[in-house]
Amino acid sequence: MQNRTAYSGGDGSAREDLDSRLTVELASVVSAARRRATRDGDRQVDTAHLLHGLLESDPAVRAAFDGGPQVARLLGYLVQRSIGYGLQWHGTVEDSGAVPMVTEGGVPGWSPAAAAAMDGALDRAHARYALRAGCLDLLAALVDDPESRAVEVLHRAAVDTAALAARLDGERSGQE
């Protein structure tokens, strides 16, 4: 079986392999999350970086929430990450506990929770016989980890993650 967690930017072939399994939109989100992590001075892409990219990039992701005010509140929290809210995360590794903490052999440049979310997105796409994972696949995978930074932001913005997960499960069959 291929290593599906080769998300680092260091190996061009690994990056191309991942990109070939993502929709163009999700590949753009991943690139944006990498840039955001670098710009924020974070050592790793985490689930909040991925959530931020999803909300900024994909209308279908924004439509999965309970309207514009909820999306605006979420983006407000995510934007504050580097100047206020979220500073407690700076310089720390996101380990939600949903997957065992990886001390060696992890995915370089990715938190364990973010790598698990990418794997979850790919699994979700495979479950519906799709060749590529899409943005809603990643959103569903992020919501599946109740201890991730992304879910912490969702809860802070008063998002009912159980209702969001149910909506995403209902949309699963409608994705391409």
GROMACS .gro file of N, CA and C in nm:
model
  528
    1MET      N    1   0.085  -0.119   0.000
    1MET     CA    2   0.000   0.000   0.000
    1MET      C    3   0.089   0.124   0.000
    2GLN      N    4   0.049   0.225  -0.074
    2GLN     CA    5   0.126   0.348  -0.081
    2GLN      C    6   0.116   0.425   0.050
    3ASN      N    7   0.223   0.501   0.080
    3ASN     CA    8   0.221   0.590   0.195
    3ASN      C    9   0.134   0.709   0.159
    4ARG      N   10   0.017   0.718   0.223
    4ARG     CA   11  -0.076   0.825   0.190
    4ARG      C   12  -0.050   0.949   0.274
    5THR      N   13   0.051   0.946   0.359
    5THR     CA   14   0.074   1.061   0.445
    5THR      C   15   0.199   1.138   0.405
    6ALA      N   16   0.235   1.134   0.280
    6ALA     CA   17   0.353   1.206   0.231
    6ALA      C   18   0.313   1.348   0.194
    7TYR      N   19   0.291   1.433   0.294
    7TYR     CA   20   0.237   1.566   0.268
    7TYR      C   21   0.341   1.676   0.271
    8SER      N   22   0.464   1.643   0.305
    8SER     CA   23   0.565   1.748   0.317
    8SER      C   24   0.599   1.806   0.182
    9GLY      N   25   0.647   1.927   0.184
    9GLY     CA   26   0.685   1.992   0.060
    9GLY      C   27   0.824   1.956   0.014
   10GLY      N   28   0.900   1.879   0.092
   10GLY     CA   29   1.038   1.851   0.061
   10GLY      C   30   1.056   1.759  -0.058
   11ASP      N   31   0.976   1.659  -0.071
   11ASP     CA   32   0.991   1.561  -0.178
   11ASP      C   33   0.889   1.592  -0.286
   12GLY      N   34   0.937   1.639  -0.400
   12GLY     CA   35   0.848   1.677  -0.509
   12GLY      C   36   0.757   1.564  -0.553
   13SER      N   37   0.810   1.441  -0.560
   13SER     CA   38   0.727   1.330  -0.606
   13SER      C   39   0.618   1.299  -0.505
   14ALA      N   40   0.646   1.310  -0.375
   14ALA     CA   41   0.544   1.286  -0.273
   14ALA      C   42   0.434   1.391  -0.281
   15ARG      N   43   0.475   1.515  -0.304
   15ARG     CA   44   0.376   1.623  -0.317
   15ARG      C   45   0.289   1.601  -0.440
   16GLU      N   46   0.352   1.562  -0.552
   16GLU     CA   47   0.274   1.535  -0.674
   16GLU      C   48   0.180   1.418  -0.652
   17ASP      N   49   0.226   1.316  -0.578
   17ASP     CA   50   0.141   1.200  -0.550
   17ASP      C   51   0.019   1.243  -0.470
   18LEU      N   52   0.039   1.325  -0.367
   18LEU     CA   53  -0.075   1.373  -0.289
   18LEU      C   54  -0.167   1.457  -0.376
   19ASP      N   55  -0.109   1.550  -0.452
   19ASP     CA   56  -0.190   1.638  -0.536
   19ASP      C   57  -0.274   1.559  -0.636
   20SER      N   58  -0.224   1.445  -0.681
   20SER     CA   59  -0.299   1.365  -0.777
   20SER      C   60  -0.421   1.299  -0.712
   21ARG      N   61  -0.426   1.298  -0.579
   21ARG     CA   62  -0.538   1.235  -0.509
   21ARG      C   63  -0.632   1.338  -0.448
   22LEU      N   64  -0.610   1.466  -0.482
   22LEU     CA   65  -0.695   1.575  -0.431
   22LEU      C   66  -0.758   1.648  -0.549
   23THR      N   67  -0.878   1.701  -0.526
   23THR     CA   68  -0.935   1.789  -0.627
   23THR      C   69  -0.847   1.914  -0.636
   24VAL      N   70  -0.862   1.986  -0.744
   24VAL     CA   71  -0.785   2.110  -0.761
   24VAL      C   72  -0.813   2.204  -0.645
   25GLU      N   73  -0.940   2.211  -0.604
   25GLU     CA   74  -0.978   2.301  -0.494
   25GLU      C   75  -0.910   2.260  -0.363
   26LEU      N   76  -0.908   2.131  -0.332
   26LEU     CA   77  -0.844   2.088  -0.208
   26LEU      C   78  -0.693   2.103  -0.214
   27ALA      N   79  -0.633   2.081  -0.329
   27ALA     CA   80  -0.489   2.104  -0.342
   27ALA      C   81  -0.457   2.251  -0.315
   28SER      N   82  -0.544   2.341  -0.360
   28SER     CA   83  -0.526   2.484  -0.333
   28SER      C   84  -0.537   2.514  -0.184
   29VAL      N   85  -0.631   2.449  -0.116
   29VAL     CA   86  -0.647   2.466   0.029
   29VAL      C   87  -0.521   2.419   0.102
   30VAL      N   88  -0.467   2.306   0.062
   30VAL     CA   89  -0.346   2.252   0.125
   30VAL      C   90  -0.229   2.349   0.106
   31SER      N   91  -0.216   2.403  -0.015
   31SER     CA   92  -0.110   2.501  -0.040
   31SER      C   93  -0.127   2.626   0.046
   32ALA      N   94  -0.250   2.671   0.058
   32ALA     CA   95  -0.278   2.789   0.141
   32ALA      C   96  -0.247   2.760   0.288
   33ALA      N   97  -0.279   2.640   0.335
   33ALA     CA   98  -0.250   2.604   0.474
   33ALA      C   99  -0.099   2.601   0.499
   34ARG      N  100  -0.024   2.549   0.403
   34ARG     CA  101   0.123   2.549   0.416
   34ARG      C  102   0.176   2.692   0.424
   35ARG      N  103   0.127   2.778   0.335
   35ARG     CA  104   0.172   2.919   0.336
   35ARG      C  105   0.135   2.988   0.467
   36ARG      N  106   0.013   2.962   0.515
   36ARG     CA  107  -0.032   3.025   0.639
   36ARG      C  108   0.054   2.980   0.756
   37ALA      N  109   0.085   2.851   0.764
   37ALA     CA  110   0.170   2.800   0.872
   37ALA      C  111   0.307   2.866   0.868
   38THR      N  112   0.364   2.879   0.749
   38THR     CA  113   0.495   2.943   0.734
   38THR      C  114   0.488   3.089   0.774
   39ARG      N  115   0.387   3.158   0.725
   39ARG     CA  116   0.370   3.301   0.755
   39ARG      C  117   0.350   3.326   0.904
   40ASP      N  118   0.278   3.235   0.971
   40ASP     CA  119   0.253   3.250   1.114
   40ASP      C  120   0.371   3.206   1.199
   41GLY      N  121   0.474   3.151   1.136
   41GLY     CA  122   0.590   3.105   1.211
   41GLY      C  123   0.568   2.971   1.279
   42ASP      N  124   0.469   2.895   1.234
   42ASP     CA  125   0.442   2.764   1.291
   42ASP      C  126   0.527   2.659   1.221
   43ARG      N  127   0.572   2.562   1.297
   43ARG     CA  128   0.656   2.456   1.240
   43ARG      C  129   0.576   2.356   1.160
   44GLN      N  130   0.447   2.347   1.187
   44GLN     CA  131   0.365   2.245   1.123
   44GLN      C  132   0.231   2.301   1.079
   45VAL      N  133   0.179   2.244   0.971
   45VAL     CA  134   0.041   2.269   0.931
   45VAL      C  135  -0.045   2.195   1.032
   46ASP      N  136  -0.143   2.263   1.088
   46ASP     CA  137  -0.234   2.196   1.181
   46ASP      C  138  -0.377   2.204   1.128
   47THR      N  139  -0.468   2.148   1.204
   47THR     CA  140  -0.607   2.141   1.157
   47THR      C  141  -0.673   2.279   1.147
   48ALA      N  142  -0.631   2.373   1.229
   48ALA     CA  143  -0.687   2.509   1.219
   48ALA      C  144  -0.642   2.576   1.090
   49HIS      N  145  -0.516   2.553   1.048
   49HIS     CA  146  -0.470   2.606   0.919
   49HIS      C  147  -0.556   2.549   0.806
   50LEU      N  148  -0.583   2.419   0.813
   50LEU     CA  149  -0.665   2.355   0.709
   50LEU      C  150  -0.807   2.410   0.709
   51LEU      N  151  -0.866   2.426   0.828
   51LEU     CA  152  -1.001   2.481   0.837
   51LEU      C  153  -1.006   2.622   0.779
   52HIS      N  154  -0.906   2.702   0.811
   52HIS     CA  155  -0.901   2.840   0.761
   52HIS      C  156  -0.898   2.839   0.608
   53GLY      N  157  -0.814   2.755   0.550
   53GLY     CA  158  -0.806   2.745   0.405
   53GLY      C  159  -0.937   2.700   0.343
   54LEU      N  160  -1.003   2.604   0.406
   54LEU     CA  161  -1.132   2.556   0.355
   54LEU      C  162  -1.235   2.667   0.354
   55LEU      N  163  -1.245   2.741   0.463
   55LEU     CA  164  -1.345   2.847   0.472
   55LEU      C  165  -1.320   2.959   0.373
   56GLU      N  166  -1.194   2.991   0.351
   56GLU     CA  167  -1.162   3.099   0.257
   56GLU      C  168  -1.180   3.058   0.112
   57SER      N  169  -1.162   2.931   0.082
   57SER     CA  170  -1.152   2.888  -0.056
   57SER      C  171  -1.275   2.826  -0.118
   58ASP      N  172  -1.358   2.761  -0.039
   58ASP     CA  173  -1.461   2.677  -0.100
   58ASP      C  174  -1.603   2.718  -0.060
   59PRO      N  175  -1.683   2.761  -0.158
   59PRO     CA  176  -1.822   2.798  -0.130
   59PRO      C  177  -1.904   2.682  -0.073
   60ALA      N  178  -1.875   2.559  -0.115
   60ALA     CA  179  -1.950   2.443  -0.063
   60ALA      C  180  -1.922   2.423   0.084
   61VAL      N  181  -1.800   2.450   0.128
   61VAL     CA  182  -1.767   2.440   0.271
   61VAL      C  183  -1.843   2.547   0.347
   62ARG      N  184  -1.841   2.670   0.298
   62ARG     CA  185  -1.914   2.777   0.366
   62ARG      C  186  -2.063   2.746   0.373
   63ALA      N  187  -2.118   2.685   0.268
   63ALA     CA  188  -2.260   2.652   0.264
   63ALA      C  189  -2.296   2.542   0.364
   64ALA      N  190  -2.200   2.464   0.408
   64ALA     CA  191  -2.226   2.357   0.504
   64ALA      C  192  -2.256   2.411   0.644
   65PHE      N  193  -2.226   2.537   0.668
   65PHE     CA  194  -2.248   2.599   0.798
   65PHE      C  195  -2.384   2.667   0.803
   66ASP      N  196  -2.420   2.715   0.922
   66ASP     CA  197  -2.551   2.778   0.942
   66ASP      C  198  -2.548   2.926   0.905
   67GLY      N  199  -2.511   2.956   0.783
   67GLY     CA  200  -2.522   3.092   0.733
   67GLY      C  201  -2.396   3.176   0.747
   68GLY      N  202  -2.404   3.293   0.687
   68GLY     CA  203  -2.293   3.387   0.681
   68GLY      C  204  -2.240   3.433   0.815
   69PRO      N  205  -2.327   3.465   0.913
   69PRO     CA  206  -2.274   3.510   1.042
   69PRO      C  207  -2.186   3.405   1.110
   70GLN      N  208  -2.222   3.278   1.098
   70GLN     CA  209  -2.141   3.173   1.159
   70GLN      C  210  -2.005   3.162   1.090
   71VAL      N  211  -2.003   3.171   0.958
   71VAL     CA  212  -1.878   3.166   0.883
   71VAL      C  213  -1.792   3.287   0.918
   72ALA      N  214  -1.853   3.404   0.927
   72ALA     CA  215  -1.779   3.525   0.963
   72ALA      C  216  -1.718   3.512   1.103
   73ARG      N  217  -1.793   3.457   1.197
   73ARG     CA  218  -1.741   3.436   1.332
   73ARG      C  219  -1.622   3.340   1.330
   74LEU      N  220  -1.635   3.231   1.254
   74LEU     CA  221  -1.524   3.135   1.242
   74LEU      C  222  -1.400   3.201   1.183
   75LEU      N  223  -1.417   3.273   1.074
   75LEU     CA  224  -1.303   3.340   1.013
   75LEU      C  225  -1.242   3.443   1.107
   76GLY      N  226  -1.326   3.508   1.186
   76GLY     CA  227  -1.274   3.602   1.285
   76GLY      C  228  -1.181   3.536   1.386
   77TYR      N  229  -1.221   3.420   1.436
   77TYR     CA  230  -1.136   3.347   1.529
   77TYR      C  231  -1.007   3.301   1.462
   78LEU      N  232  -1.019   3.253   1.340
   78LEU     CA  233  -0.900   3.203   1.270
   78LEU      C  234  -0.803   3.314   1.236
   79VAL      N  235  -0.854   3.431   1.198
   79VAL     CA  236  -0.767   3.544   1.167
   79VAL      C  237  -0.693   3.590   1.293
   80GLN      N  238  -0.759   3.582   1.408
   80GLN     CA  239  -0.698   3.624   1.534
   80GLN      C  240  -0.588   3.530   1.582
   81ARG      N  241  -0.574   3.418   1.517
   81ARG     CA  242  -0.480   3.316   1.562
   81ARG      C  243  -0.341   3.372   1.589
   82SER      N  244  -0.289   3.455   1.500
   82SER     CA  245  -0.152   3.502   1.516
   82SER      C  246  -0.142   3.629   1.601
   83ILE      N  247  -0.257   3.689   1.638
   83ILE     CA  248  -0.250   3.812   1.717
   83ILE      C  249  -0.322   3.801   1.851
   84GLY      N  250  -0.382   3.691   1.879
   84GLY     CA  251  -0.457   3.680   2.004
   84GLY      C  252  -0.501   3.538   2.027
   85TYR      N  253  -0.626   3.511   1.987
   85TYR     CA  254  -0.679   3.377   2.003
   85TYR      C  255  -0.590   3.278   1.929
   86GLY      N  256  -0.552   3.172   1.994
   86GLY     CA  257  -0.468   3.072   1.931
   86GLY      C  258  -0.321   3.088   1.959
   87LEU      N  259  -0.281   3.198   2.025
   87LEU     CA  260  -0.139   3.214   2.055
   87LEU      C  261  -0.086   3.103   2.147
   88GLN      N  262  -0.175   3.043   2.226
   88GLN     CA  263  -0.131   2.934   2.313
   88GLN      C  264  -0.083   2.815   2.231
   89TRP      N  265  -0.117   2.810   2.104
   89TRP     CA  266  -0.074   2.700   2.018
   89TRP      C  267   0.064   2.725   1.958
   90HIS      N  268   0.108   2.852   1.955
   90HIS     CA  269   0.232   2.888   1.885
   90HIS      C  270   0.350   2.807   1.940
   91GLY      N  271   0.419   2.741   1.850
   91GLY     CA  272   0.537   2.665   1.888
   91GLY      C  273   0.509   2.529   1.947
   92THR      N  274   0.382   2.487   1.949
   92THR     CA  275   0.349   2.356   2.004
   92THR      C  276   0.300   2.265   1.892
   93VAL      N  277   0.311   2.136   1.917
   93VAL     CA  278   0.264   2.037   1.820
   93VAL      C  279   0.121   2.001   1.854
   94GLU      N  280   0.035   2.005   1.754
   94GLU     CA  281  -0.104   1.965   1.775
   94GLU      C  282  -0.110   1.814   1.784
   95ASP      N  283  -0.155   1.767   1.898
   95ASP     CA  284  -0.177   1.624   1.916
   95ASP      C  285  -0.309   1.609   1.988
   96SER      N  286  -0.411   1.576   1.914
   96SER     CA  287  -0.544   1.571   1.971
   96SER      C  288  -0.570   1.449   2.056
   97GLY      N  289  -0.484   1.349   2.044
   97GLY     CA  290  -0.507   1.226   2.117
   97GLY      C  291  -0.590   1.126   2.037
   98ALA      N  292  -0.646   1.170   1.924
   98ALA     CA  293  -0.726   1.080   1.841
   98ALA      C  294  -0.638   0.976   1.774
   99VAL      N  295  -0.513   1.015   1.749
   99VAL     CA  296  -0.415   0.921   1.697
   99VAL      C  297  -0.296   0.925   1.792
  100PRO      N  298  -0.221   0.815   1.804
  100PRO     CA  299  -0.106   0.816   1.893
  100PRO      C  300  -0.007   0.924   1.852
  101MET      N  301   0.052   0.991   1.949
  101MET     CA  302   0.151   1.095   1.922
  101MET      C  303   0.269   1.033   1.849
  102VAL      N  304   0.306   1.094   1.739
  102VAL     CA  305   0.417   1.044   1.660
  102VAL      C  306   0.540   1.125   1.696
  103THR      N  307   0.640   1.056   1.749
  103THR     CA  308   0.763   1.127   1.784
  103THR      C  309   0.867   1.112   1.675
  104GLU      N  310   0.866   1.001   1.604
  104GLU     CA  311   0.958   0.979   1.493
  104GLU      C  312   0.879   0.923   1.376
  105GLY      N  313   0.926   0.954   1.257
  105GLY     CA  314   0.863   0.896   1.139
  105GLY      C  315   0.729   0.956   1.105
  106GLY      N  316   0.693   1.068   1.168
  106GLY     CA  317   0.567   1.134   1.136
  106GLY      C  318   0.577   1.201   1.001
  107VAL      N  319   0.479   1.279   0.970
  107VAL     CA  320   0.478   1.350   0.843
  107VAL      C  321   0.544   1.485   0.865
  108PRO      N  322   0.662   1.504   0.806
  108PRO     CA  323   0.733   1.631   0.828
  108PRO      C  324   0.648   1.750   0.784
  109GLY      N  325   0.639   1.847   0.870
  109GLY     CA  326   0.565   1.968   0.838
  109GLY      C  327   0.416   1.961   0.865
  110TRP      N  328   0.369   1.848   0.919
  110TRP     CA  329   0.227   1.830   0.948
  110TRP      C  330   0.209   1.784   1.091
  111SER      N  331   0.110   1.841   1.161
  111SER     CA  332   0.078   1.789   1.295
  111SER      C  333   0.017   1.651   1.278
  112PRO      N  334   0.028   1.566   1.381
  112PRO     CA  335  -0.034   1.434   1.372
  112PRO      C  336  -0.184   1.442   1.341
  113ALA      N  337  -0.254   1.538   1.400
  113ALA     CA  338  -0.398   1.551   1.376
  113ALA      C  339  -0.427   1.596   1.233
  114ALA      N  340  -0.344   1.685   1.177
  114ALA     CA  341  -0.365   1.730   1.039
  114ALA      C  342  -0.337   1.615   0.941
  115ALA      N  343  -0.232   1.538   0.967
  115ALA     CA  344  -0.203   1.421   0.882
  115ALA      C  345  -0.317   1.321   0.888
  116ALA      N  346  -0.371   1.298   1.008
  116ALA     CA  347  -0.484   1.206   1.023
  116ALA      C  348  -0.607   1.258   0.949
  117ALA      N  349  -0.628   1.390   0.952
  117ALA     CA  350  -0.742   1.449   0.880
  117ALA      C  351  -0.726   1.430   0.729
  118MET      N  352  -0.605   1.447   0.678
  118MET     CA  353  -0.584   1.424   0.535
  118MET      C  354  -0.611   1.278   0.500
  119ASP      N  355  -0.564   1.187   0.584
  119ASP     CA  356  -0.593   1.045   0.561
  119ASP      C  357  -0.743   1.020   0.566
  120GLY      N  358  -0.811   1.083   0.661
  120GLY     CA  359  -0.957   1.068   0.672
  120GLY      C  360  -1.029   1.119   0.548
  121ALA      N  361  -0.980   1.231   0.493
  121ALA     CA  362  -1.041   1.285   0.370
  121ALA      C  363  -1.024   1.188   0.254
  122LEU      N  364  -0.904   1.130   0.243
  122LEU     CA  365  -0.880   1.032   0.137
  122LEU      C  366  -0.967   0.908   0.157
  123ASP      N  367  -0.979   0.863   0.282
  123ASP     CA  368  -1.064   0.746   0.311
  123ASP      C  369  -1.210   0.774   0.275
  124ARG      N  370  -1.256   0.893   0.309
  124ARG     CA  371  -1.394   0.930   0.280
  124ARG      C  372  -1.419   0.931   0.129
  125ALA      N  373  -1.322   0.984   0.054
  125ALA     CA  374  -1.335   0.985  -0.092
  125ALA      C  375  -1.337   0.841  -0.146
  126HIS      N  376  -1.248   0.758  -0.094
  126HIS     CA  377  -1.244   0.619  -0.140
  126HIS      C  378  -1.374   0.546  -0.107
  127ALA      N  379  -1.435   0.578   0.006
  127ALA     CA  380  -1.559   0.512   0.047
  127ALA      C  381  -1.673   0.540  -0.050
  128ARG      N  382  -1.667   0.654  -0.117
  128ARG     CA  383  -1.771   0.685  -0.216
  128ARG      C  384  -1.720   0.662  -0.358
  129TYR      N  385  -1.609   0.587  -0.368
  129TYR     CA  386  -1.552   0.547  -0.497
  129TYR      C  387  -1.506   0.665  -0.581
  130ALA      N  388  -1.464   0.771  -0.517
  130ALA     CA  389  -1.410   0.886  -0.588
  130ALA      C  390  -1.259   0.870  -0.604
  131LEU      N  391  -1.207   0.925  -0.710
  131LEU     CA  392  -1.063   0.919  -0.733
  131LEU      C  393  -0.988   1.024  -0.654
  132ARG      N  394  -1.056   1.133  -0.620
  132ARG     CA  395  -0.990   1.243  -0.550
  132ARG      C  396  -1.071   1.289  -0.430
  133ALA      N  397  -1.000   1.325  -0.325
  133ALA     CA  398  -1.065   1.383  -0.207
  133ALA      C  399  -1.096   1.529  -0.235
  134GLY      N  400  -1.210   1.575  -0.185
  134GLY     CA  401  -1.250   1.713  -0.203
  134GLY      C  402  -1.254   1.789  -0.071
  135CYS      N  403  -1.290   1.914  -0.080
  135CYS     CA  404  -1.292   2.001   0.038
  135CYS      C  405  -1.391   1.953   0.144
  136LEU      N  406  -1.508   1.907   0.102
  136LEU     CA  407  -1.604   1.858   0.201
  136LEU      C  408  -1.555   1.730   0.268
  137ASP      N  409  -1.476   1.650   0.197
  137ASP     CA  410  -1.415   1.532   0.259
  137ASP      C  411  -1.323   1.574   0.373
  138LEU      N  412  -1.242   1.677   0.348
  138LEU     CA  413  -1.151   1.723   0.452
  138LEU      C  414  -1.227   1.786   0.567
  139LEU      N  415  -1.329   1.866   0.538
  139LEU     CA  416  -1.407   1.926   0.646
  139LEU      C  417  -1.467   1.817   0.735
  140ALA      N  418  -1.523   1.713   0.674
  140ALA     CA  419  -1.581   1.602   0.752
  140ALA      C  420  -1.475   1.534   0.837
  141ALA      N  421  -1.356   1.515   0.781
  141ALA     CA  422  -1.248   1.452   0.857
  141ALA      C  423  -1.202   1.541   0.973
  142LEU      N  424  -1.201   1.670   0.952
  142LEU     CA  425  -1.164   1.762   1.061
  142LEU      C  426  -1.266   1.754   1.175
  143VAL      N  427  -1.393   1.750   1.140
  143VAL     CA  428  -1.500   1.745   1.239
  143VAL      C  429  -1.499   1.612   1.315
  144ASP      N  430  -1.446   1.507   1.253
  144ASP     CA  431  -1.442   1.374   1.316
  144ASP      C  432  -1.346   1.365   1.434
  145ASP      N  433  -1.255   1.462   1.449
  145ASP     CA  434  -1.158   1.459   1.559
  145ASP      C  435  -1.197   1.563   1.663
  146PRO      N  436  -1.270   1.522   1.767
  146PRO     CA  437  -1.324   1.620   1.862
  146PRO      C  438  -1.218   1.694   1.944
  147GLU      N  439  -1.096   1.647   1.942
  147GLU     CA  440  -0.991   1.713   2.021
  147GLU      C  441  -0.897   1.798   1.937
  148SER      N  442  -0.928   1.816   1.809
  148SER     CA  443  -0.838   1.892   1.721
  148SER      C  444  -0.855   2.042   1.743
  149ARG      N  445  -0.757   2.117   1.697
  149ARG     CA  446  -0.764   2.263   1.704
  149ARG      C  447  -0.879   2.315   1.619
  150ALA      N  448  -0.904   2.252   1.505
  150ALA     CA  449  -1.014   2.295   1.419
  150ALA      C  450  -1.146   2.284   1.494
  151VAL      N  451  -1.168   2.174   1.564
  151VAL     CA  452  -1.293   2.158   1.638
  151VAL      C  453  -1.298   2.254   1.757
  152GLU      N  454  -1.184   2.284   1.816
  152GLU     CA  455  -1.182   2.384   1.923
  152GLU      C  456  -1.230   2.519   1.869
  153VAL      N  457  -1.185   2.557   1.751
  153VAL     CA  458  -1.230   2.682   1.689
  153VAL      C  459  -1.379   2.674   1.656
  154LEU      N  460  -1.422   2.562   1.602
  154LEU     CA  461  -1.565   2.545   1.571
  154LEU      C  462  -1.651   2.560   1.696
  155HIS      N  463  -1.609   2.497   1.804
  155HIS     CA  464  -1.686   2.510   1.929
  155HIS      C  465  -1.683   2.653   1.980
  156ARG      N  466  -1.569   2.719   1.973
  156ARG     CA  467  -1.558   2.858   2.019
  156ARG      C  468  -1.654   2.948   1.942
  157ALA      N  469  -1.676   2.914   1.814
  157ALA     CA  470  -1.768   2.993   1.730
  157ALA      C  471  -1.911   2.942   1.737
  158ALA      N  472  -1.939   2.856   1.834
  158ALA     CA  473  -2.074   2.803   1.859
  158ALA      C  474  -2.129   2.719   1.744
  159VAL      N  475  -2.042   2.646   1.676
  159VAL     CA  476  -2.087   2.555   1.571
  159VAL      C  477  -2.123   2.422   1.636
  160ASP      N  478  -2.239   2.372   1.603
  160ASP     CA  479  -2.282   2.240   1.650
  160ASP      C  480  -2.215   2.138   1.559
  161THR      N  481  -2.105   2.080   1.607
  161THR     CA  482  -2.026   1.990   1.522
  161THR      C  483  -2.100   1.860   1.491
  162ALA      N  484  -2.189   1.816   1.580
  162ALA     CA  485  -2.267   1.696   1.551
  162ALA      C  486  -2.363   1.722   1.434
  163ALA      N  487  -2.427   1.838   1.435
  163ALA     CA  488  -2.518   1.873   1.325
  163ALA      C  489  -2.439   1.893   1.195
  164LEU      N  490  -2.323   1.955   1.205
  164LEU     CA  491  -2.238   1.974   1.088
  164LEU      C  492  -2.196   1.839   1.030
  165ALA      N  493  -2.154   1.748   1.117
  165ALA     CA  494  -2.115   1.613   1.071
  165ALA      C  495  -2.232   1.543   1.002
  166ALA      N  496  -2.351   1.557   1.057
  166ALA     CA  497  -2.469   1.493   0.997
  166ALA      C  498  -2.498   1.553   0.859
  167ARG      N  499  -2.485   1.686   0.846
  167ARG     CA  500  -2.505   1.749   0.715
  167ARG      C  501  -2.402   1.698   0.615
  168LEU      N  502  -2.278   1.687   0.659
  168LEU     CA  503  -2.172   1.641   0.570
  168LEU      C  504  -2.191   1.495   0.531
  169ASP      N  505  -2.240   1.414   0.622
  169ASP     CA  506  -2.268   1.274   0.588
  169ASP      C  507  -2.381   1.265   0.487
  170GLY      N  508  -2.476   1.355   0.495
  170GLY     CA  509  -2.585   1.359   0.399
  170GLY      C  510  -2.540   1.403   0.261
  171GLU      N  511  -2.433   1.485   0.255
  171GLU     CA  512  -2.381   1.534   0.128
  171GLU      C  513  -2.279   1.440   0.068
  172ARG      N  514  -2.236   1.340   0.142
  172ARG     CA  515  -2.129   1.251   0.097
  172ARG      C  516  -2.156   1.195  -0.042
  173SER      N  517  -2.275   1.146  -0.064
  173SER     CA  518  -2.304   1.081  -0.191
  173SER      C  519  -2.316   1.180  -0.307
  174GLY      N  520  -2.333   1.309  -0.276
  174GLY     CA  521  -2.350   1.408  -0.381
  174GLY      C  522  -2.221   1.465  -0.436
  175GLN      N  523  -2.107   1.431  -0.376
  175GLN     CA  524  -1.980   1.485  -0.424
  175GLN      C  525  -1.936   1.408  -0.547
  176GLU      N  526  -1.853   1.476  -0.628
  176GLU     CA  527  -1.801   1.411  -0.749
  176GLU      C  528  -1.674   1.336  -0.718
   0.00000   0.00000   0.00000
